[in-house]
Short mmCIF file of N, CA and C in Angstrom, two decimals:
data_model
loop_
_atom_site.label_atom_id
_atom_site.label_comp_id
_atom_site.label_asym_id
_atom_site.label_seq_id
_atom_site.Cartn_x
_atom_site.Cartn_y
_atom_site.Cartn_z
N UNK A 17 63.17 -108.62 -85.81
CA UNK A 17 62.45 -108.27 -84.60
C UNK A 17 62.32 -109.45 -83.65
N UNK A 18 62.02 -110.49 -84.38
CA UNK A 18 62.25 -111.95 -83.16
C UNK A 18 60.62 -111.78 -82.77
N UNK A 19 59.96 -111.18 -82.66
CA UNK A 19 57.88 -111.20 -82.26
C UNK A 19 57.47 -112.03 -83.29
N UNK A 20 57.46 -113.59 -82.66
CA UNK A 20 56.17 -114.59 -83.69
C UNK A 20 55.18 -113.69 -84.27
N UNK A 21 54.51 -114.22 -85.15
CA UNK A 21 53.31 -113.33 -85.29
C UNK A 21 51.96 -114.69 -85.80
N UNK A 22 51.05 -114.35 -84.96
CA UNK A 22 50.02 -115.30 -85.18
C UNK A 22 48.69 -114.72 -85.65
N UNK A 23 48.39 -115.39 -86.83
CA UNK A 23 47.09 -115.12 -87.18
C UNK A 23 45.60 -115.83 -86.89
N UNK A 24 45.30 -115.26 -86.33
CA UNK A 24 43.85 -115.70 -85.58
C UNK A 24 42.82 -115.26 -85.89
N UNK A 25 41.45 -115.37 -86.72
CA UNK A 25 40.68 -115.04 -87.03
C UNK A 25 40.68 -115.25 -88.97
N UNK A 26 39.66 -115.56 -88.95
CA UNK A 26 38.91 -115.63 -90.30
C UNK A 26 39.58 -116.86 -91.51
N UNK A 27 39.96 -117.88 -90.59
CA UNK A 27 40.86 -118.98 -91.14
C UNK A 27 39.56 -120.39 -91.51
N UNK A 28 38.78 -119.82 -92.81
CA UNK A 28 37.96 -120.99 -93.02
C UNK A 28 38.37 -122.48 -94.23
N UNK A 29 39.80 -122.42 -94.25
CA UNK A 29 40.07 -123.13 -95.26
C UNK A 29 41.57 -123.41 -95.56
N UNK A 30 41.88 -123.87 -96.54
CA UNK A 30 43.56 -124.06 -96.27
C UNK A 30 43.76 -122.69 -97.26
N UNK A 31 43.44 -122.26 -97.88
CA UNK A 31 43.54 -121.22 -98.74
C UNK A 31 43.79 -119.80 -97.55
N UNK A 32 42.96 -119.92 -96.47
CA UNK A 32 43.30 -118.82 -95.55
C UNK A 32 44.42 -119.01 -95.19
N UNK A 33 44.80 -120.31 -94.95
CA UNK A 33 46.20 -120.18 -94.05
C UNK A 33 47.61 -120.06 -95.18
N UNK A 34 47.25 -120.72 -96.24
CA UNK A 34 48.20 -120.27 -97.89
C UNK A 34 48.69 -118.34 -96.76
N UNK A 35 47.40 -117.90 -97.43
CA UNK A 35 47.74 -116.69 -97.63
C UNK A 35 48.07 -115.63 -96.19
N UNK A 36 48.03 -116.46 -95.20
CA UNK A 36 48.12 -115.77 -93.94
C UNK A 36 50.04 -116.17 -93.61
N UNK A 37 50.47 -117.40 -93.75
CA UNK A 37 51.64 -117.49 -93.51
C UNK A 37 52.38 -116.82 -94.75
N UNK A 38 51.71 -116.73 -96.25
CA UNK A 38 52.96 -115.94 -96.80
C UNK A 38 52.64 -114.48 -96.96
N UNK A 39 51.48 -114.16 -96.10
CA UNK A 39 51.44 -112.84 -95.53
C UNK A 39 52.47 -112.39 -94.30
N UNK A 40 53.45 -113.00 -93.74
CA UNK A 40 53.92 -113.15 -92.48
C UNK A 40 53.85 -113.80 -91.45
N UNK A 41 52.36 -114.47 -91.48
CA UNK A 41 52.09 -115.13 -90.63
C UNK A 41 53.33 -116.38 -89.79
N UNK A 42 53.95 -116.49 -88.95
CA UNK A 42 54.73 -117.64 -88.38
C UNK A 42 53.75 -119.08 -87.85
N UNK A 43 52.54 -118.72 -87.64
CA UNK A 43 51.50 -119.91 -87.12
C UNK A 43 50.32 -118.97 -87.21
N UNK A 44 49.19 -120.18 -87.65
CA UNK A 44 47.82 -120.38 -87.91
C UNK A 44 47.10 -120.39 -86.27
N UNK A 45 46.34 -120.13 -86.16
CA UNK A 45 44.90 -120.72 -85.43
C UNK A 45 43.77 -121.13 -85.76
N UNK A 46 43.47 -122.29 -86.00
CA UNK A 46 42.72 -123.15 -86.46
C UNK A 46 41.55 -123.59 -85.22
N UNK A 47 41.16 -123.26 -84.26
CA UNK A 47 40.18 -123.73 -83.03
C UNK A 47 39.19 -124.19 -83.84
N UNK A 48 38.52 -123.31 -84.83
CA UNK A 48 37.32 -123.38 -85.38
C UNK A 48 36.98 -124.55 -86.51
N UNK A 49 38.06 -124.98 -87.12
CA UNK A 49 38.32 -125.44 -88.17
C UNK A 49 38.26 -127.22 -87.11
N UNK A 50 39.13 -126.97 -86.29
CA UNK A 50 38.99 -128.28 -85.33
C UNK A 50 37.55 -128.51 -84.18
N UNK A 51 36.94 -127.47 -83.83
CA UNK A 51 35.86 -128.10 -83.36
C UNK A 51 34.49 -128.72 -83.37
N UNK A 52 34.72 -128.85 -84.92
CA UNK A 52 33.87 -129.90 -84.99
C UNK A 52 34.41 -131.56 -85.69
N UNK A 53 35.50 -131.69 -84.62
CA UNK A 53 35.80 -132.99 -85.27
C UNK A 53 35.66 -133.95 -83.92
N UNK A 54 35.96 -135.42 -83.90
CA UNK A 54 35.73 -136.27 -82.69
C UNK A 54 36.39 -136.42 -81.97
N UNK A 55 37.54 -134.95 -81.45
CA UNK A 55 38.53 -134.82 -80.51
C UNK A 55 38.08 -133.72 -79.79
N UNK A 56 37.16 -132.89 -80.22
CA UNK A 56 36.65 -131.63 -79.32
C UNK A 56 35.88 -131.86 -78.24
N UNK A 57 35.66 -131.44 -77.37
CA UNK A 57 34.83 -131.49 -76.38
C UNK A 57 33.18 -131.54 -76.99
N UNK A 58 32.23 -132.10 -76.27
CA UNK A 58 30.81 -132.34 -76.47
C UNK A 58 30.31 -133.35 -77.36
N UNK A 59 29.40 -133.64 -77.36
CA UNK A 59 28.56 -134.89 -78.49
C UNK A 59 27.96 -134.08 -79.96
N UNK A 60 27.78 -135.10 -80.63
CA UNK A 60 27.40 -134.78 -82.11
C UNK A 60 26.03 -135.15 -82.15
N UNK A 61 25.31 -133.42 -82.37
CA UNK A 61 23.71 -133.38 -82.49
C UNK A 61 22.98 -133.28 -83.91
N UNK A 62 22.10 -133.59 -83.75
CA UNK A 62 21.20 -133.51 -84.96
C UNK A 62 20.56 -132.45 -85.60
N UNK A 63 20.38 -131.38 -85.88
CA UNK A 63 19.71 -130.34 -86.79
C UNK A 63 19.63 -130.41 -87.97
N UNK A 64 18.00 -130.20 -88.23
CA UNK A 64 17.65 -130.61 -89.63
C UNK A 64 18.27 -131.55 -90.40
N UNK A 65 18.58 -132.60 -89.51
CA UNK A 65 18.93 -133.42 -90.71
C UNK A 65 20.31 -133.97 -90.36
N UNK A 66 21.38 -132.63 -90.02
CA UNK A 66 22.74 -132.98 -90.14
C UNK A 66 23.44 -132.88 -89.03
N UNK A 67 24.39 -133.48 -88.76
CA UNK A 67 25.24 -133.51 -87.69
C UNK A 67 26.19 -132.63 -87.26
N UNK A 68 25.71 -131.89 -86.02
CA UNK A 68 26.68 -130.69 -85.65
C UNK A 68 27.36 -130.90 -84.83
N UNK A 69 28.56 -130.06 -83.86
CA UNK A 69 28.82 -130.02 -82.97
C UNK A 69 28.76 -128.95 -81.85
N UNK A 70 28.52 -128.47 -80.80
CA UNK A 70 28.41 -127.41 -80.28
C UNK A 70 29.87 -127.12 -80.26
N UNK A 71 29.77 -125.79 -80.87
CA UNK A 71 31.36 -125.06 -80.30
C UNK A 71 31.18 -123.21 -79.42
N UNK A 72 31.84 -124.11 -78.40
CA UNK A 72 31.89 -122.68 -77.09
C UNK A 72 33.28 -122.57 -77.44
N UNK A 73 33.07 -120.82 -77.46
CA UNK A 73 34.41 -119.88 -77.18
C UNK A 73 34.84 -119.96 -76.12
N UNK A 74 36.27 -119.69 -75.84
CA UNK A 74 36.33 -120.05 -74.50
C UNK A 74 36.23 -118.76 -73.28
N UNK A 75 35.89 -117.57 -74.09
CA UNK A 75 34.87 -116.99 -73.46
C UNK A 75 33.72 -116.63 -73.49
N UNK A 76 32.76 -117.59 -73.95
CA UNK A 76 31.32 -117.40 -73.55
C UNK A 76 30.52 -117.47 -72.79
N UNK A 77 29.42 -116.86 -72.02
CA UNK A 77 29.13 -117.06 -70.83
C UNK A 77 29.27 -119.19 -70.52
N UNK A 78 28.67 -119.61 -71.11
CA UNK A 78 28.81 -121.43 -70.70
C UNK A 78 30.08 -121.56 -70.51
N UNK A 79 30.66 -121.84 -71.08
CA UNK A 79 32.42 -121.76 -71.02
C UNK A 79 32.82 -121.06 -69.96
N UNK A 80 32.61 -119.95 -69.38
CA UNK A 80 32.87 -119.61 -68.30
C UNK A 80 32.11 -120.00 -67.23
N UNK A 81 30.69 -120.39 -67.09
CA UNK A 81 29.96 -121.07 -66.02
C UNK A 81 30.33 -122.28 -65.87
N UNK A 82 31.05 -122.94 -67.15
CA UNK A 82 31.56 -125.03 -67.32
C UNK A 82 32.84 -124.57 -66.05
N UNK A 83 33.86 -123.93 -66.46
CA UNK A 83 34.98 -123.34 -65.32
C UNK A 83 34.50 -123.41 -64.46
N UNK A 84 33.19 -122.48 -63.94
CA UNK A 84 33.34 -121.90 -62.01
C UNK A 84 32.62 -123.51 -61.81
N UNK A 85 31.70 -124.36 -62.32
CA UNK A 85 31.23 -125.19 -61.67
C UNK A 85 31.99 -126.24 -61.35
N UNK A 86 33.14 -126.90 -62.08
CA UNK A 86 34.40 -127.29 -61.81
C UNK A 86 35.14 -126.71 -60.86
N UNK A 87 35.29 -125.24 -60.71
CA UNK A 87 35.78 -124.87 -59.72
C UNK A 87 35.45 -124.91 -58.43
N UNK A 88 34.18 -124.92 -58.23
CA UNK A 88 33.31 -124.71 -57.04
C UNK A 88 32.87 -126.01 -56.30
N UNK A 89 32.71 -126.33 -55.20
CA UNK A 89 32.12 -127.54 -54.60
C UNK A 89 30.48 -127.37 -54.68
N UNK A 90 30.29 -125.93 -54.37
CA UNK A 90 28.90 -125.60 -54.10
C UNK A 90 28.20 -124.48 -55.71
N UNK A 91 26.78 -125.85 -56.39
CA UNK A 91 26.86 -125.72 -57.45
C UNK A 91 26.01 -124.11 -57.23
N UNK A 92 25.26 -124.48 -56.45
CA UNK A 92 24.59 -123.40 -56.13
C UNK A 92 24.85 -122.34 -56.25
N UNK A 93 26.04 -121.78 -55.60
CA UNK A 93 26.64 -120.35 -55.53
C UNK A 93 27.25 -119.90 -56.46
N UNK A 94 27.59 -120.90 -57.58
CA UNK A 94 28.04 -120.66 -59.00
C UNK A 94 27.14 -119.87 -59.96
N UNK A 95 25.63 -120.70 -59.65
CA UNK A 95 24.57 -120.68 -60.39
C UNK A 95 23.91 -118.83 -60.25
N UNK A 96 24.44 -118.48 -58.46
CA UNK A 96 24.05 -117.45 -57.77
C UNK A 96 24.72 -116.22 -58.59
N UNK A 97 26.00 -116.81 -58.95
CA UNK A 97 27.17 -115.66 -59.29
C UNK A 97 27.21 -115.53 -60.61
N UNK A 98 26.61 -116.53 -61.64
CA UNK A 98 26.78 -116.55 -62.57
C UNK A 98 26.34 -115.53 -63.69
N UNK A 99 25.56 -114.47 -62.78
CA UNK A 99 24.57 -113.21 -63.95
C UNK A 99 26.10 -112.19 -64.57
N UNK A 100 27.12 -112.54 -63.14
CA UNK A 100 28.49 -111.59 -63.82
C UNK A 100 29.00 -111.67 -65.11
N UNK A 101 28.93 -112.97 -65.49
CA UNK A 101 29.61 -113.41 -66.55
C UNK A 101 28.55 -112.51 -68.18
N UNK A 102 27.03 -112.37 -67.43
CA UNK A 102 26.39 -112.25 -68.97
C UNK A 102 26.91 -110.49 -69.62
N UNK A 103 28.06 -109.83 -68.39
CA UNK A 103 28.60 -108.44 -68.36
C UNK A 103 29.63 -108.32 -69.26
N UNK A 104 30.49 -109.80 -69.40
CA UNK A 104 31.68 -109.44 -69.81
C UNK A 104 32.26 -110.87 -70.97
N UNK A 105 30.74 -111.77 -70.84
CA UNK A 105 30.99 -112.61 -71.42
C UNK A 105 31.34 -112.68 -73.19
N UNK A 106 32.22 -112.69 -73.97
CA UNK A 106 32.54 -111.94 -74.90
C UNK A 106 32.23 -113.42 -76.58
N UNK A 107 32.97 -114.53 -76.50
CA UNK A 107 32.93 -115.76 -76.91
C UNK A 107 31.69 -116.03 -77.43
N UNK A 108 31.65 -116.87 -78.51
CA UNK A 108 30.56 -117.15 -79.37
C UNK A 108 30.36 -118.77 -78.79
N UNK A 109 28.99 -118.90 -79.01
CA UNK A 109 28.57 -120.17 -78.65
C UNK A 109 27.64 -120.25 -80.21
N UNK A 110 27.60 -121.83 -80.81
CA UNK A 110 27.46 -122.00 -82.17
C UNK A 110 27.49 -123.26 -82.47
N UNK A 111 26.69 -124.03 -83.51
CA UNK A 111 26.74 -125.43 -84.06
C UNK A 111 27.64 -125.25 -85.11
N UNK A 112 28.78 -126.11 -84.97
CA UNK A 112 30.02 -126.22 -86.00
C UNK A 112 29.78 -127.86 -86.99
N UNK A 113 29.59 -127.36 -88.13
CA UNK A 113 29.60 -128.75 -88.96
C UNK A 113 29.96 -130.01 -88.16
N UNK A 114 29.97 -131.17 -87.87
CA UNK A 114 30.70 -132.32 -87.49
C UNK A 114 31.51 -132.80 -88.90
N UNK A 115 33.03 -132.64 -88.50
CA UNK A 115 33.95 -133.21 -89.67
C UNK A 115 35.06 -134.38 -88.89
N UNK A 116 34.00 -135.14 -88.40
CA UNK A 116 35.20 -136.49 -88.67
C UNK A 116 35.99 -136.16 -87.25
N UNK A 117 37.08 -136.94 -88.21
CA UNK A 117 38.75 -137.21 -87.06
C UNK A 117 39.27 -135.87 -87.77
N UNK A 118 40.09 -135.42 -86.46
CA UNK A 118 41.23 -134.30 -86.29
C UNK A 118 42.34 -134.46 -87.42
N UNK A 119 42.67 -135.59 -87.08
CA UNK A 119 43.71 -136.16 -88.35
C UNK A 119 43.19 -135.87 -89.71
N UNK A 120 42.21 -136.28 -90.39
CA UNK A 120 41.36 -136.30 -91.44
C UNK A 120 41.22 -134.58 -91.61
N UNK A 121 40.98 -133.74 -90.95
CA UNK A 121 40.73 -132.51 -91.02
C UNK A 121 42.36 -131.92 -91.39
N UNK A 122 43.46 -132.16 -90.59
CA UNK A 122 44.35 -131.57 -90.36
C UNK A 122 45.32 -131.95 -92.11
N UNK A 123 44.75 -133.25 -92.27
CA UNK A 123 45.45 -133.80 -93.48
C UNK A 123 45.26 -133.24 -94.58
N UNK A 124 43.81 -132.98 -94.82
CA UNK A 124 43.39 -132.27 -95.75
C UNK A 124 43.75 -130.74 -95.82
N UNK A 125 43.62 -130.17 -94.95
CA UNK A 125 44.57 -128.64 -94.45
C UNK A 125 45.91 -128.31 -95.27
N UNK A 126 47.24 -129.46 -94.57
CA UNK A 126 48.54 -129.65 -95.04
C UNK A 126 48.09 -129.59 -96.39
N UNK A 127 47.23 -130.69 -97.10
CA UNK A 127 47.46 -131.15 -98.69
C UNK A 127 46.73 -129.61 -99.00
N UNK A 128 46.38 -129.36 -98.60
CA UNK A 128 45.88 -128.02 -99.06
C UNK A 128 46.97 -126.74 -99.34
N UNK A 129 47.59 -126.60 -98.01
CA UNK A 129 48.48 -125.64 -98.16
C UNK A 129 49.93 -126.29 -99.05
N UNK A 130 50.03 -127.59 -98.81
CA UNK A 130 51.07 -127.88 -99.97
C UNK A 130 50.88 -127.13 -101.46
N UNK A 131 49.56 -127.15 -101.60
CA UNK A 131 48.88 -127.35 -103.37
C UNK A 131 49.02 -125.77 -102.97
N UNK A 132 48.69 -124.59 -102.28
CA UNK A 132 48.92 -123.52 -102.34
C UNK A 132 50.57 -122.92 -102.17
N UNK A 133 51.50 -123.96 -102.08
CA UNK A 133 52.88 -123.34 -102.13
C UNK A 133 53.23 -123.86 -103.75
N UNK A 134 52.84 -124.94 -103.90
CA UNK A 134 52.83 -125.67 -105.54
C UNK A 134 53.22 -124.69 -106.42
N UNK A 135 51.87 -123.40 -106.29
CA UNK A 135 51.97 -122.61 -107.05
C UNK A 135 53.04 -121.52 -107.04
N UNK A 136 53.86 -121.32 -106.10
CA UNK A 136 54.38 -120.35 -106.01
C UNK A 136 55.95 -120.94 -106.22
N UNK A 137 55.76 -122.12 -106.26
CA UNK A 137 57.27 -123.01 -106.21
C UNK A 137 57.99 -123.09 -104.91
N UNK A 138 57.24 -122.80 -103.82
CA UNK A 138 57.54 -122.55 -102.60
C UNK A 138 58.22 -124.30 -102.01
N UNK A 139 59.11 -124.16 -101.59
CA UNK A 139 59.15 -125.46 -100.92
C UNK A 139 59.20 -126.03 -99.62
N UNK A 140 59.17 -124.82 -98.88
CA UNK A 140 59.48 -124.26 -97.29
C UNK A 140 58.28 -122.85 -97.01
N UNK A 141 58.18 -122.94 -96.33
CA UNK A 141 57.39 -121.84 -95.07
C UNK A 141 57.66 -119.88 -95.41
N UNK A 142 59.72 -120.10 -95.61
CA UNK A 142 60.41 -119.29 -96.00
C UNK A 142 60.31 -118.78 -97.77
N UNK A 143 60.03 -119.50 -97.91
CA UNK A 143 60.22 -119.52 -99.42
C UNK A 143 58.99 -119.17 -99.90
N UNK A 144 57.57 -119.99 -99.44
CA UNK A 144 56.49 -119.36 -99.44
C UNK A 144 56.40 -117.69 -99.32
N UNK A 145 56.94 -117.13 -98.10
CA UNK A 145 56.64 -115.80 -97.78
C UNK A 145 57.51 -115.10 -98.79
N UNK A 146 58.63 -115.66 -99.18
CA UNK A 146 59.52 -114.63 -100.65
C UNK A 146 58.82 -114.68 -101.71
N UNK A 147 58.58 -115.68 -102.32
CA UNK A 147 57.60 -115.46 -103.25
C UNK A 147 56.36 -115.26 -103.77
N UNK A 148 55.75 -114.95 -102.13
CA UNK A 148 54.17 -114.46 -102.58
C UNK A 148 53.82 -113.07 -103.13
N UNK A 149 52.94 -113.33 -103.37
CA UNK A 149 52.74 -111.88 -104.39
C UNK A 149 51.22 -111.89 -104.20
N UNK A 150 51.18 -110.87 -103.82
CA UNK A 150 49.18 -110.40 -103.60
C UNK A 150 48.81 -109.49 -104.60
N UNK A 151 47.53 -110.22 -105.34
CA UNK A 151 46.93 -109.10 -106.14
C UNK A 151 45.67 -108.65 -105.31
N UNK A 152 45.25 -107.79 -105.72
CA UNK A 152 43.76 -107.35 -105.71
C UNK A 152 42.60 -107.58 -106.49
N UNK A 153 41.58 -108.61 -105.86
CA UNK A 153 40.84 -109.35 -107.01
C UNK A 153 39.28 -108.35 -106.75
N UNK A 154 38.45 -108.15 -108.08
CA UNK A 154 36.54 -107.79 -107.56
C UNK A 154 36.17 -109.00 -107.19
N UNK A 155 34.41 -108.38 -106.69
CA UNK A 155 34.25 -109.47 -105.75
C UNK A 155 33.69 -110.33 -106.79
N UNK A 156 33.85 -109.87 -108.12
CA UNK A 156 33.41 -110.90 -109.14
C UNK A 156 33.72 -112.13 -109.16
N UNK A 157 35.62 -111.64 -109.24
CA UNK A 157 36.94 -112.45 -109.53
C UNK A 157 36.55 -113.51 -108.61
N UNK A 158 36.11 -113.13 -106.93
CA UNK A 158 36.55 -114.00 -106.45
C UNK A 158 35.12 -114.88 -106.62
N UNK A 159 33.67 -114.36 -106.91
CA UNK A 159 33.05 -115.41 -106.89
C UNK A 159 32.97 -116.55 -108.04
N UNK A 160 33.56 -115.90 -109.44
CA UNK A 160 34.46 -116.77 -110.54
C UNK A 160 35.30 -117.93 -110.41
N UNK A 161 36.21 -117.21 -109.06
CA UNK A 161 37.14 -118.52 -108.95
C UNK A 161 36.75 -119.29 -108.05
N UNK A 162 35.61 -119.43 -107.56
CA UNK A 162 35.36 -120.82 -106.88
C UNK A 162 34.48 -121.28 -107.57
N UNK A 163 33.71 -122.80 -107.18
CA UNK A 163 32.57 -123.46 -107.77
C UNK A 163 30.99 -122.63 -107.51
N UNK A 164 31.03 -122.68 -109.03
CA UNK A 164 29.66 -121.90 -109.08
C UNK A 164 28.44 -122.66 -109.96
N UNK A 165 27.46 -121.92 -110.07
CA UNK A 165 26.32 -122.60 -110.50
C UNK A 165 25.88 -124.42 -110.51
N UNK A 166 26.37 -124.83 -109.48
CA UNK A 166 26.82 -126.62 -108.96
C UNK A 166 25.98 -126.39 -107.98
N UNK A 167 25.65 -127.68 -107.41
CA UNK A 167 25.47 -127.66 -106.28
C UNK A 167 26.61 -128.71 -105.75
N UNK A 168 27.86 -127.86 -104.68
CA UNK A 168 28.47 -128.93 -104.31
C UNK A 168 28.38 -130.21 -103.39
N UNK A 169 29.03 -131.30 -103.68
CA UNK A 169 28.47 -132.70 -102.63
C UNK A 169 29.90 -132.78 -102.02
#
């Protein structure tokens, strides 16, 4: 067919993207996974304790008011016009962990999805998607196979 196909949404880990490219996937979207590192837009705030980052969708009403006021000379009439946006404004606005450098995030990702082709003997992208194989796990299985009764550091 020649149609990329991109998966966007619900990518919290390298394990999502394992299973999204040898689901078909041709490319990841990762926005979320990257905005809270020290290449995103905004400063790193404090809540309870820990260091967040604000992450705007890039359609949320702010995100769309950050646009028109850039756009506009007159802040005023932005400020005037701006009730349109609370109609159609769709984008999540949210404190995203603070993780570091982009690099540091992105590295750990790769070593991630390496260790998820590992298993499959995958050695390529291609090869990944031939030999994946999806089971159907309960939601037992899956809370089994991660770290449990720990508290992780």
């Amino acid at each position: 067919m020649g149609v990329p196909i991109i998966a966007d949404g619900g990518i919290r880990e390298s394990g999502d993207i394992v299973k999204a490219l040898a689901a078909g996937a041709d490319t990841v979207m990762i926005g979320k996974l990257l905005a809270g590192t020290d290449e995103s837009p905004g400063a790193v705030v404090l809540k309870n304790g820990r260091r967040y980052k604000i992450y705007r969708g890039m359609a949320s009403m702010y995100a769309m008011l950050g646009r028109e006021f850039r756009l506009r000379e007159n802040e005023a009439e932005a400020l005037l016009d701006a009730s349109e946006y609370s109609y159609y404004a769709e984008g999540v606005e949210a404190y995203v962990p603070y993780t570091g450098s982009a690099s540091d995030v992105i590295k750990r990702l790769v070593a991630g999805l390496r260790s998820g082709m590992s298993y499959l003997g995958a050695r390529n992208i291609e090869e990944l998607k031939r030999n994946a194989v999806f089971i159907r796990v309960t939601a037992a299985s899956l809370r089994e196979s991660a770290p449990h009764d720990v508290e992780v550091v």
